[in-house]
Amino acid sequence: MLEYRQNRLGLEPLKSNKIATSSENFDSLEFRRVQCRGFFDEKKSIYVGPRSRSISGVTENGYYLITPLLPSPDDPNSLQTPILVNRGWVPRSWRDKALKVSKDDELSSVASTPAQESAKSSWWRFWSKKPIIVEEHSPAINSVEVLGVVRGSEKPSIFVPANDPGTSQWFYIDVPAIARTCGLPENTLYIEDINDNVNLSNPYPVPKDANTLIRSSVMPQDHLNYTLTWYSLSAAVTFMAIKRLKPKKSWR
């Protein structure tokens, strides 16, 4: 398995705009590198965690930041369909700030009712002698280049709580569920960013490195090591128990 992943990561990166949107095709592309160009829809970011990260021996809790990457208009090199990008690890403060902004936006949208806006508009049209010119300022779109690796959903253990999208609680990566929450199809492509060009002035998010991707949380060799260790301990304990319980011979 380790060699298989290394070989896959060593292949030439694919262009995202040439990948067909098929879940079966995505399964066959796992651990292939993909080069994408588009812009991030920051307001639909998902925070998965908490996930710990050790820095100089100090462990800090944070989250994985997953954001939809959308096609850039008028860019021939842009991806053709949206994808999900795990941009890497961010501190807990990022999620706290995002939740606060989301809550403030909801409160402000409730406060400004359509009736108030309509009354204000009617009053202004009545008293103003100048024509009203409404200028629409569309936000600037900053296209980004992303080099990522195709991955799938995580398989949580029995100790991991269930995700709760309604309260923005994501404990593990469930690609179809995250895609639905972001308003995307369930078969949306999911990649993990592996760019090494980290801006020291703005180091977050911290992408995964290739070695972390190659080694899963528990590799087959680790399973073998655990098995040998437990069998050795069991044999040692059994031998000691038999030796202790065995009646001693009495010499007369």
PDB file of C-alpha atoms in Angstrom, residues 8-249:
ATOM      1  CA  ARG A   8       0.493   7.476  -7.518  1.00  0.00           C
ATOM      2  CA  LEU A   9       1.850  10.686  -6.028  1.00  0.00           C
ATOM      3  CA  GLY A  10       4.848  10.498  -8.343  1.00  0.00           C
ATOM      4  CA  LEU A  11       2.706  10.656 -11.486  1.00  0.00           C
ATOM      5  CA  GLU A  12       2.274  13.859 -13.474  1.00  0.00           C
ATOM      6  CA  PRO A  13      -0.469  16.109 -12.004  1.00  0.00           C
ATOM      7  CA  LEU A  14      -3.812  16.031 -13.788  1.00  0.00           C
ATOM      8  CA  LYS A  15      -5.631  19.151 -14.960  1.00  0.00           C
ATOM      9  CA  SER A  16      -8.893  19.577 -13.075  1.00  0.00           C
ATOM     10  CA  ASN A  17     -10.721  20.953 -16.118  1.00  0.00           C
ATOM     11  CA  LYS A  18     -10.115  17.650 -17.913  1.00  0.00           C
ATOM     12  CA  ILE A  19     -11.540  15.383 -15.194  1.00  0.00           C
ATOM     13  CA  ALA A  20     -15.040  14.025 -15.782  1.00  0.00           C
ATOM     14  CA  THR A  21     -17.526  14.481 -12.936  1.00  0.00           C
ATOM     15  CA  SER A  22     -18.087  10.845 -12.037  1.00  0.00           C
ATOM     16  CA  SER A  23     -17.835   9.374  -8.555  1.00  0.00           C
ATOM     17  CA  GLU A  24     -16.515   6.106 -10.007  1.00  0.00           C
ATOM     18  CA  ASN A  25     -13.817   8.039 -11.813  1.00  0.00           C
ATOM     19  CA  PHE A  26     -12.903   9.863  -8.590  1.00  0.00           C
ATOM     20  CA  ASP A  27     -12.429   6.555  -6.769  1.00  0.00           C
ATOM     21  CA  SER A  28      -9.924   5.452  -9.378  1.00  0.00           C
ATOM     22  CA  LEU A  29      -8.083   8.776  -9.055  1.00  0.00           C
ATOM     23  CA  GLU A  30      -7.408   8.587  -5.319  1.00  0.00           C
ATOM     24  CA  PHE A  31      -3.860   9.691  -4.434  1.00  0.00           C
ATOM     25  CA  ARG A  32      -3.413  11.305  -7.838  1.00  0.00           C
ATOM     26  CA  ARG A  33      -2.194  14.889  -7.827  1.00  0.00           C
ATOM     27  CA  VAL A  34      -4.504  17.450  -9.424  1.00  0.00           C
ATOM     28  CA  GLN A  35      -3.714  21.007 -10.495  1.00  0.00           C
ATOM     29  CA  CYS A  36      -6.626  23.426 -10.180  1.00  0.00           C
ATOM     30  CA  ARG A  37      -7.314  27.082 -10.799  1.00  0.00           C
ATOM     31  CA  GLY A  38     -10.317  28.972  -9.443  1.00  0.00           C
ATOM     32  CA  PHE A  39     -11.433  31.109  -6.511  1.00  0.00           C
ATOM     33  CA  PHE A  40     -12.423  30.135  -2.975  1.00  0.00           C
ATOM     34  CA  ASP A  41     -15.972  30.651  -1.722  1.00  0.00           C
ATOM     35  CA  GLU A  42     -14.863  31.645   1.781  1.00  0.00           C
ATOM     36  CA  LYS A  43     -18.390  32.049   3.183  1.00  0.00           C
ATOM     37  CA  LYS A  44     -19.080  28.344   2.681  1.00  0.00           C
ATOM     38  CA  SER A  45     -15.970  27.089   4.454  1.00  0.00           C
ATOM     39  CA  ILE A  46     -16.328  24.035   6.701  1.00  0.00           C
ATOM     40  CA  TYR A  47     -14.204  23.421   9.808  1.00  0.00           C
ATOM     41  CA  VAL A  48     -13.532  19.761  10.648  1.00  0.00           C
ATOM     42  CA  GLY A  49     -12.113  18.861  14.021  1.00  0.00           C
ATOM     43  CA  PRO A  50     -10.726  19.433  16.492  1.00  0.00           C
ATOM     44  CA  ARG A  51      -7.415  18.169  15.135  1.00  0.00           C
ATOM     45  CA  SER A  52      -4.203  18.522  17.110  1.00  0.00           C
ATOM     46  CA  ARG A  53      -0.905  19.741  15.709  1.00  0.00           C
ATOM     47  CA  SER A  54       2.450  19.544  17.457  1.00  0.00           C
ATOM     48  CA  ILE A  55       4.789  22.524  17.073  1.00  0.00           C
ATOM     49  CA  SER A  56       8.188  22.311  18.800  1.00  0.00           C
ATOM     50  CA  GLY A  57       6.789  19.835  21.289  1.00  0.00           C
ATOM     51  CA  VAL A  58       3.725  21.976  22.047  1.00  0.00           C
ATOM     52  CA  THR A  59       0.359  20.511  21.041  1.00  0.00           C
ATOM     53  CA  GLU A  60      -2.268  22.931  19.754  1.00  0.00           C
ATOM     54  CA  ASN A  61      -5.852  22.127  18.813  1.00  0.00           C
ATOM     55  CA  GLY A  62      -7.272  23.414  15.572  1.00  0.00           C
ATOM     56  CA  TYR A  63      -9.352  22.414  12.567  1.00  0.00           C
ATOM     57  CA  TYR A  64      -9.072  21.392   8.945  1.00  0.00           C
ATOM     58  CA  LEU A  65     -10.405  24.131   6.680  1.00  0.00           C
ATOM     59  CA  ILE A  66     -12.432  22.823   3.717  1.00  0.00           C
ATOM     60  CA  THR A  67     -13.599  25.402   1.175  1.00  0.00           C
ATOM     61  CA  PRO A  68     -15.338  25.110  -2.221  1.00  0.00           C
ATOM     62  CA  LEU A  69     -13.115  26.142  -5.126  1.00  0.00           C
ATOM     63  CA  LEU A  70     -15.293  27.672  -7.849  1.00  0.00           C
ATOM     64  CA  PRO A  71     -14.618  28.286 -11.559  1.00  0.00           C
ATOM     65  CA  SER A  72     -13.168  31.691 -12.386  1.00  0.00           C
ATOM     66  CA  PRO A  73     -15.179  33.462 -15.103  1.00  0.00           C
ATOM     67  CA  ASP A  74     -13.365  34.387 -18.314  1.00  0.00           C
ATOM     68  CA  ASP A  75     -10.412  32.181 -17.384  1.00  0.00           C
ATOM     69  CA  PRO A  76      -9.776  29.390 -19.904  1.00  0.00           C
ATOM     70  CA  ASN A  77      -7.439  27.614 -17.474  1.00  0.00           C
ATOM     71  CA  SER A  78     -10.003  27.566 -14.682  1.00  0.00           C
ATOM     72  CA  LEU A  79     -11.678  24.392 -13.498  1.00  0.00           C
ATOM     73  CA  GLN A  80     -15.058  23.709 -15.079  1.00  0.00           C
ATOM     74  CA  THR A  81     -17.001  22.464 -12.045  1.00  0.00           C
ATOM     75  CA  PRO A  82     -16.649  23.307  -8.322  1.00  0.00           C
ATOM     76  CA  ILE A  83     -14.527  21.069  -6.112  1.00  0.00           C
ATOM     77  CA  LEU A  84     -13.873  20.820  -2.367  1.00  0.00           C
ATOM     78  CA  VAL A  85     -10.380  21.663  -1.132  1.00  0.00           C
ATOM     79  CA  ASN A  86      -8.960  20.757   2.261  1.00  0.00           C
ATOM     80  CA  ARG A  87      -6.684  23.762   2.575  1.00  0.00           C
ATOM     81  CA  GLY A  88      -4.978  22.479   5.720  1.00  0.00           C
ATOM     82  CA  TRP A  89      -4.818  23.095   9.457  1.00  0.00           C
ATOM     83  CA  VAL A  90      -5.895  26.365  11.078  1.00  0.00           C
ATOM     84  CA  PRO A  91      -6.008  27.450  14.750  1.00  0.00           C
ATOM     85  CA  ARG A  92      -9.215  27.243  16.772  1.00  0.00           C
ATOM     86  CA  SER A  93      -9.551  31.050  16.614  1.00  0.00           C
ATOM     87  CA  TRP A  94     -10.300  30.825  12.887  1.00  0.00           C
ATOM     88  CA  ARG A  95     -13.409  28.746  13.488  1.00  0.00           C
ATOM     89  CA  ASP A  96     -14.542  30.899  16.406  1.00  0.00           C
ATOM     90  CA  LYS A  97     -14.257  34.028  14.264  1.00  0.00           C
ATOM     91  CA  ALA A  98     -16.089  32.419  11.327  1.00  0.00           C
ATOM     92  CA  LEU A  99     -18.982  31.328  13.553  1.00  0.00           C
ATOM     93  CA  LYS A 100     -19.238  34.823  15.046  1.00  0.00           C
ATOM     94  CA  VAL A 101     -19.311  36.466  11.607  1.00  0.00           C
ATOM     95  CA  SER A 102     -21.957  34.007  10.427  1.00  0.00           C
ATOM     96  CA  LYS A 103     -24.113  34.724  13.473  1.00  0.00           C
ATOM     97  CA  ASP A 104     -23.744  38.502  13.038  1.00  0.00           C
ATOM     98  CA  ASP A 105     -24.755  38.212   9.373  1.00  0.00           C
ATOM     99  CA  GLU A 106     -27.901  36.311  10.334  1.00  0.00           C
ATOM    100  CA  LEU A 107     -28.852  38.936  12.925  1.00  0.00           C
ATOM    101  CA  SER A 108     -28.268  41.828  10.515  1.00  0.00           C
ATOM    102  CA  SER A 109     -30.332  40.176   7.789  1.00  0.00           C
ATOM    103  CA  VAL A 110     -33.240  39.746  10.212  1.00  0.00           C
ATOM    104  CA  ALA A 111     -32.957  43.352  11.432  1.00  0.00           C
ATOM    105  CA  SER A 112     -33.276  44.922   7.969  1.00  0.00           C
ATOM    106  CA  THR A 113     -36.766  43.937   6.837  1.00  0.00           C
ATOM    107  CA  PRO A 114     -38.018  44.410   3.273  1.00  0.00           C
ATOM    108  CA  ALA A 115     -40.749  46.775   4.520  1.00  0.00           C
ATOM    109  CA  GLN A 116     -38.199  49.175   5.989  1.00  0.00           C
ATOM    110  CA  GLU A 117     -36.161  49.149   2.810  1.00  0.00           C
ATOM    111  CA  SER A 118     -39.283  49.791   0.720  1.00  0.00           C
ATOM    112  CA  ALA A 119     -40.384  52.735   2.897  1.00  0.00           C
ATOM    113  CA  LYS A 120     -36.956  54.301   2.760  1.00  0.00           C
ATOM    114  CA  SER A 121     -36.812  53.913  -1.001  1.00  0.00           C
ATOM    115  CA  SER A 122     -40.275  55.496  -1.492  1.00  0.00           C
ATOM    116  CA  TRP A 123     -39.434  58.480   0.726  1.00  0.00           C
ATOM    117  CA  TRP A 124     -36.191  59.093  -1.112  1.00  0.00           C
ATOM    118  CA  ARG A 125     -37.822  58.952  -4.545  1.00  0.00           C
ATOM    119  CA  PHE A 126     -40.452  61.488  -3.423  1.00  0.00           C
ATOM    120  CA  TRP A 127     -38.051  64.125  -2.094  1.00  0.00           C
ATOM    121  CA  SER A 128     -35.081  63.658  -4.348  1.00  0.00           C
ATOM    122  CA  LYS A 129     -35.027  65.659  -7.578  1.00  0.00           C
ATOM    123  CA  LYS A 130     -32.028  63.808  -8.951  1.00  0.00           C
ATOM    124  CA  PRO A 131     -32.333  60.397 -10.538  1.00  0.00           C
ATOM    125  CA  ILE A 132     -31.101  57.570  -8.387  1.00  0.00           C
ATOM    126  CA  ILE A 133     -28.151  55.775  -9.901  1.00  0.00           C
ATOM    127  CA  VAL A 134     -27.438  52.450  -8.311  1.00  0.00           C
ATOM    128  CA  GLU A 135     -23.895  51.269  -8.847  1.00  0.00           C
ATOM    129  CA  GLU A 136     -23.308  47.592  -8.412  1.00  0.00           C
ATOM    130  CA  HIS A 137     -19.822  46.787  -7.243  1.00  0.00           C
ATOM    131  CA  SER A 138     -19.107  43.132  -7.781  1.00  0.00           C
ATOM    132  CA  PRO A 139     -16.392  41.829  -5.465  1.00  0.00           C
ATOM    133  CA  ALA A 140     -13.012  41.264  -7.033  1.00  0.00           C
ATOM    134  CA  ILE A 141     -12.300  37.633  -7.805  1.00  0.00           C
ATOM    135  CA  ASN A 142      -8.828  36.487  -6.866  1.00  0.00           C
ATOM    136  CA  SER A 143      -7.946  33.335  -8.751  1.00  0.00           C
ATOM    137  CA  VAL A 144      -5.605  30.913  -7.023  1.00  0.00           C
ATOM    138  CA  GLU A 145      -3.586  27.910  -8.123  1.00  0.00           C
ATOM    139  CA  VAL A 146      -4.065  24.784  -6.029  1.00  0.00           C
ATOM    140  CA  LEU A 147      -2.038  21.595  -6.195  1.00  0.00           C
ATOM    141  CA  GLY A 148      -3.843  18.864  -4.313  1.00  0.00           C
ATOM    142  CA  VAL A 149      -4.288  15.118  -3.981  1.00  0.00           C
ATOM    143  CA  VAL A 150      -7.589  13.351  -4.650  1.00  0.00           C
ATOM    144  CA  ARG A 151      -8.942  11.806  -1.452  1.00  0.00           C
ATOM    145  CA  GLY A 152     -12.182  10.352  -0.133  1.00  0.00           C
ATOM    146  CA  SER A 153     -14.237  10.444   3.051  1.00  0.00           C
ATOM    147  CA  GLU A 154     -12.741   9.458   6.391  1.00  0.00           C
ATOM    148  CA  LYS A 155     -13.883   6.310   8.181  1.00  0.00           C
ATOM    149  CA  PRO A 156     -14.472   7.368  11.789  1.00  0.00           C
ATOM    150  CA  SER A 157     -13.989   5.012  14.704  1.00  0.00           C
ATOM    151  CA  ILE A 158     -16.793   4.173  17.124  1.00  0.00           C
ATOM    152  CA  PHE A 159     -15.445   6.818  19.502  1.00  0.00           C
ATOM    153  CA  VAL A 160     -15.924   9.721  17.048  1.00  0.00           C
ATOM    154  CA  PRO A 161     -19.244  11.602  17.460  1.00  0.00           C
ATOM    155  CA  ALA A 162     -21.618  11.945  14.531  1.00  0.00           C
ATOM    156  CA  ASN A 163     -21.435  15.094  12.424  1.00  0.00           C
ATOM    157  CA  ASP A 164     -24.120  17.721  13.011  1.00  0.00           C
ATOM    158  CA  PRO A 165     -24.268  20.080  10.006  1.00  0.00           C
ATOM    159  CA  GLY A 166     -27.105  22.066  11.599  1.00  0.00           C
ATOM    160  CA  THR A 167     -24.782  23.327  14.338  1.00  0.00           C
ATOM    161  CA  SER A 168     -21.638  23.391  12.161  1.00  0.00           C
ATOM    162  CA  GLN A 169     -20.137  20.492  14.109  1.00  0.00           C
ATOM    163  CA  TRP A 170     -17.941  18.394  11.830  1.00  0.00           C
ATOM    164  CA  PHE A 171     -15.846  15.757  13.577  1.00  0.00           C
ATOM    165  CA  TYR A 172     -14.733  13.810  10.502  1.00  0.00           C
ATOM    166  CA  ILE A 173     -14.623  14.330   6.750  1.00  0.00           C
ATOM    167  CA  ASP A 174     -17.797  13.124   5.029  1.00  0.00           C
ATOM    168  CA  VAL A 175     -17.434  14.372   1.452  1.00  0.00           C
ATOM    169  CA  PRO A 176     -21.066  13.891   0.274  1.00  0.00           C
ATOM    170  CA  ALA A 177     -22.468  15.545   3.420  1.00  0.00           C
ATOM    171  CA  ILE A 178     -20.040  18.472   3.226  1.00  0.00           C
ATOM    172  CA  ALA A 179     -20.840  18.922  -0.460  1.00  0.00           C
ATOM    173  CA  ARG A 180     -24.586  19.040   0.288  1.00  0.00           C
ATOM    174  CA  THR A 181     -24.031  21.635   3.007  1.00  0.00           C
ATOM    175  CA  CYS A 182     -22.063  23.776   0.545  1.00  0.00           C
ATOM    176  CA  GLY A 183     -24.819  23.480  -2.058  1.00  0.00           C
ATOM    177  CA  LEU A 184     -22.791  21.173  -4.309  1.00  0.00           C
ATOM    178  CA  PRO A 185     -23.539  17.709  -5.756  1.00  0.00           C
ATOM    179  CA  GLU A 186     -22.672  14.750  -3.546  1.00  0.00           C
ATOM    180  CA  ASN A 187     -20.189  13.435  -6.118  1.00  0.00           C
ATOM    181  CA  THR A 188     -18.088  16.612  -5.928  1.00  0.00           C
ATOM    182  CA  LEU A 189     -14.353  16.027  -6.231  1.00  0.00           C
ATOM    183  CA  TYR A 190     -12.452  16.394  -2.941  1.00  0.00           C
ATOM    184  CA  ILE A 191      -8.724  17.115  -2.795  1.00  0.00           C
ATOM    185  CA  GLU A 192      -6.219  17.910  -0.053  1.00  0.00           C
ATOM    186  CA  ASP A 193      -3.853  20.808  -0.664  1.00  0.00           C
ATOM    187  CA  ILE A 194      -0.154  19.930  -0.632  1.00  0.00           C
ATOM    188  CA  ASN A 195       1.338  23.256  -1.701  1.00  0.00           C
ATOM    189  CA  ASP A 196       4.680  23.882  -0.016  1.00  0.00           C
ATOM    190  CA  ASN A 197       4.778  27.614  -0.787  1.00  0.00           C
ATOM    191  CA  VAL A 198       3.759  28.850   2.663  1.00  0.00           C
ATOM    192  CA  ASN A 199       3.699  32.607   3.195  1.00  0.00           C
ATOM    193  CA  LEU A 200       5.590  33.229   6.439  1.00  0.00           C
ATOM    194  CA  SER A 201       3.646  36.441   7.059  1.00  0.00           C
ATOM    195  CA  ASN A 202       0.375  34.503   6.732  1.00  0.00           C
ATOM    196  CA  PRO A 203       1.221  30.857   7.491  1.00  0.00           C
ATOM    197  CA  TYR A 204      -2.329  29.530   7.821  1.00  0.00           C
ATOM    198  CA  PRO A 205      -3.828  27.287   6.594  1.00  0.00           C
ATOM    199  CA  VAL A 206      -0.981  24.760   6.907  1.00  0.00           C
ATOM    200  CA  PRO A 207      -1.308  22.161   4.105  1.00  0.00           C
ATOM    201  CA  LYS A 208      -0.462  18.512   4.631  1.00  0.00           C
ATOM    202  CA  ASP A 209       2.894  17.275   3.423  1.00  0.00           C
ATOM    203  CA  ALA A 210       3.307  14.329   1.072  1.00  0.00           C
ATOM    204  CA  ASN A 211       4.652  12.007   3.786  1.00  0.00           C
ATOM    205  CA  THR A 212       1.538  12.539   5.904  1.00  0.00           C
ATOM    206  CA  LEU A 213      -0.649  11.662   2.928  1.00  0.00           C
ATOM    207  CA  ILE A 214       1.342   8.535   2.110  1.00  0.00           C
ATOM    208  CA  ARG A 215       1.029   7.142   5.618  1.00  0.00           C
ATOM    209  CA  SER A 216      -2.514   6.623   6.831  1.00  0.00           C
ATOM    210  CA  SER A 217      -3.343   6.786  10.536  1.00  0.00           C
ATOM    211  CA  VAL A 218      -2.728   3.045  10.841  1.00  0.00           C
ATOM    212  CA  MET A 219      -0.741   1.269   8.145  1.00  0.00           C
ATOM    213  CA  PRO A 220      -0.788  -2.546   7.635  1.00  0.00           C
ATOM    214  CA  GLN A 221       2.741  -2.791   9.038  1.00  0.00           C
ATOM    215  CA  ASP A 222       1.491  -1.074  12.182  1.00  0.00           C
ATOM    216  CA  HIS A 223      -1.280  -3.673  12.480  1.00  0.00           C
ATOM    217  CA  LEU A 224       1.343  -6.430  12.273  1.00  0.00           C
ATOM    218  CA  ASN A 225       3.488  -4.738  14.911  1.00  0.00           C
ATOM    219  CA  TYR A 226       0.494  -4.344  17.233  1.00  0.00           C
ATOM    220  CA  THR A 227      -0.436  -8.017  16.756  1.00  0.00           C
ATOM    221  CA  LEU A 228       3.071  -9.266  17.510  1.00  0.00           C
ATOM    222  CA  THR A 229       3.312  -7.009  20.554  1.00  0.00           C
ATOM    223  CA  TRP A 230       0.017  -8.175  22.040  1.00  0.00           C
ATOM    224  CA  TYR A 231       0.750 -11.851  21.367  1.00  0.00           C
ATOM    225  CA  SER A 232       4.160 -11.481  23.010  1.00  0.00           C
ATOM    226  CA  LEU A 233       2.643  -9.810  26.062  1.00  0.00           C
ATOM    227  CA  SER A 234      -0.098 -12.431  26.276  1.00  0.00           C
ATOM    228  CA  ALA A 235       2.433 -15.249  26.069  1.00  0.00           C
ATOM    229  CA  ALA A 236       4.597 -13.661  28.765  1.00  0.00           C
ATOM    230  CA  VAL A 237       1.646 -13.113  31.116  1.00  0.00           C
ATOM    231  CA  THR A 238       0.385 -16.659  30.524  1.00  0.00           C
ATOM    232  CA  PHE A 239       3.822 -18.130  31.261  1.00  0.00           C
ATOM    233  CA  MET A 240       4.149 -16.114  34.477  1.00  0.00           C
ATOM    234  CA  ALA A 241       0.647 -17.106  35.602  1.00  0.00           C
ATOM    235  CA  ILE A 242       1.286 -20.811  34.980  1.00  0.00           C
ATOM    236  CA  LYS A 243       4.607 -20.650  36.772  1.00  0.00           C
ATOM    237  CA  ARG A 244       3.061 -18.923  39.769  1.00  0.00           C
ATOM    238  CA  LEU A 245       0.035 -21.204  40.028  1.00  0.00           C
ATOM    239  CA  LYS A 246       1.948 -24.421  39.448  1.00  0.00           C
ATOM    240  CA  PRO A 247       2.242 -26.281  42.782  1.00  0.00           C
ATOM    241  CA  LYS A 248       5.744 -26.562  44.123  1.00  0.00           C
ATOM    242  CA  LYS A 249       7.236 -30.019  44.603  1.00  0.00           C
TER     243      LYS A 249
END
